[in-house]
Amino acid sequence: MFSAINLRKGRVSISGRYYAITITTQDRREIFTQLHVNQLLGQEIYKLEDKQYADVIAYTIMPDHIHLLIKLGCILELGQVIKFFKGRTATLLRNTVTGKVWQKGYYDTCIRREEELLNQARYIVANPLRKGLCKHVSEYSFWDCIYLNNAK
């Protein structure tokens, strides 16, 4: 099992770079199953754009984790962006969720070539299919992607 410190080893935060990020709930609890909770998460994901912290390329909200594909802005480092998101959502969900919302740390991959973006976006959007939550992407409501909006 990796600790949060080990996850940060070798991590690089470069503005203008693309990052695929996975943020997991505490103890992998399935707390993202209600429409109002997932709508709130979606709004908070787009606050990253409103504050110019990151451009959101794609996201999928799964019952026990979130996948994000972002282009990092120049205001905050990647860790600060994730801290902002996790802090805001934990505070907003305080009356809805019992206990901690988020596991410590997060997983990230820097996308080094723009050609990989579409494949990464497809991977993120298809996560509910692989987990058996739906038979077609159009059946799952908790995702968005700038490339795949016509697939809804």
Short mmCIF file of N, CA, C and O in Angstrom, two decimals, residues 17 22 38 48 52 56 71 82-84 94 110 127 134 139:
data_model
loop_
_atom_site.label_atom_id
_atom_site.label_comp_id
_atom_site.label_asym_id
_atom_site.label_seq_id
_atom_site.Cartn_x
_atom_site.Cartn_y
_atom_site.Cartn_z
N ARG A 17 0.48 21.84 -18.51
CA ARG A 17 0.56 20.40 -18.78
C ARG A 17 -0.76 19.73 -18.45
O ARG A 17 -1.53 20.21 -17.64
N THR A 22 -6.78 10.65 -10.22
CA THR A 22 -7.78 9.83 -9.54
C THR A 22 -7.77 10.20 -8.07
O THR A 22 -6.72 10.19 -7.44
N ASN A 38 -23.65 14.24 -6.63
CA ASN A 38 -22.85 14.25 -7.85
C ASN A 38 -22.98 15.56 -8.62
O ASN A 38 -22.02 16.01 -9.26
N LEU A 48 -12.91 24.83 -10.71
CA LEU A 48 -11.47 24.85 -11.03
C LEU A 48 -11.24 25.72 -12.27
O LEU A 48 -10.23 26.43 -12.35
N GLN A 52 -9.67 29.65 -12.71
CA GLN A 52 -8.52 29.55 -13.61
C GLN A 52 -7.39 28.69 -13.03
O GLN A 52 -6.22 28.89 -13.34
N VAL A 56 -10.84 21.91 -17.47
CA VAL A 56 -11.35 20.55 -17.32
C VAL A 56 -11.55 19.95 -18.71
O VAL A 56 -12.32 20.47 -19.51
N LYS A 71 -6.02 20.40 -17.68
CA LYS A 71 -4.83 21.13 -18.10
C LYS A 71 -4.57 22.13 -16.98
O LYS A 71 -5.40 22.99 -16.69
N ILE A 82 -5.75 20.18 -6.09
CA ILE A 82 -6.45 19.04 -5.50
C ILE A 82 -6.87 19.35 -4.07
O ILE A 82 -7.99 19.02 -3.65
N LYS A 83 -6.00 20.00 -3.32
CA LYS A 83 -6.33 20.39 -1.94
C LYS A 83 -7.55 21.32 -1.92
O LYS A 83 -8.45 21.16 -1.09
N PHE A 84 -7.60 22.28 -2.83
CA PHE A 84 -8.73 23.19 -2.94
C PHE A 84 -10.02 22.39 -3.20
O PHE A 84 -11.03 22.56 -2.52
N ARG A 94 -20.44 18.01 4.24
CA ARG A 94 -20.38 17.74 5.67
C ARG A 94 -21.73 17.27 6.23
O ARG A 94 -21.78 16.37 7.07
N CYS A 110 1.08 12.56 -15.61
CA CYS A 110 1.28 13.67 -16.52
C CYS A 110 1.17 13.14 -17.95
O CYS A 110 1.86 12.18 -18.30
N ASN A 127 -15.01 4.36 -17.82
CA ASN A 127 -14.84 3.69 -16.53
C ASN A 127 -16.14 3.07 -16.01
O ASN A 127 -16.12 1.92 -15.56
N CYS A 134 -23.15 0.45 -16.21
CA CYS A 134 -24.05 0.73 -17.33
C CYS A 134 -23.59 -0.10 -18.53
O CYS A 134 -22.51 -0.67 -18.52
N GLU A 139 -26.07 5.90 -20.68
CA GLU A 139 -26.87 5.49 -19.52
C GLU A 139 -26.30 6.02 -18.20
O GLU A 139 -26.97 5.96 -17.17
#
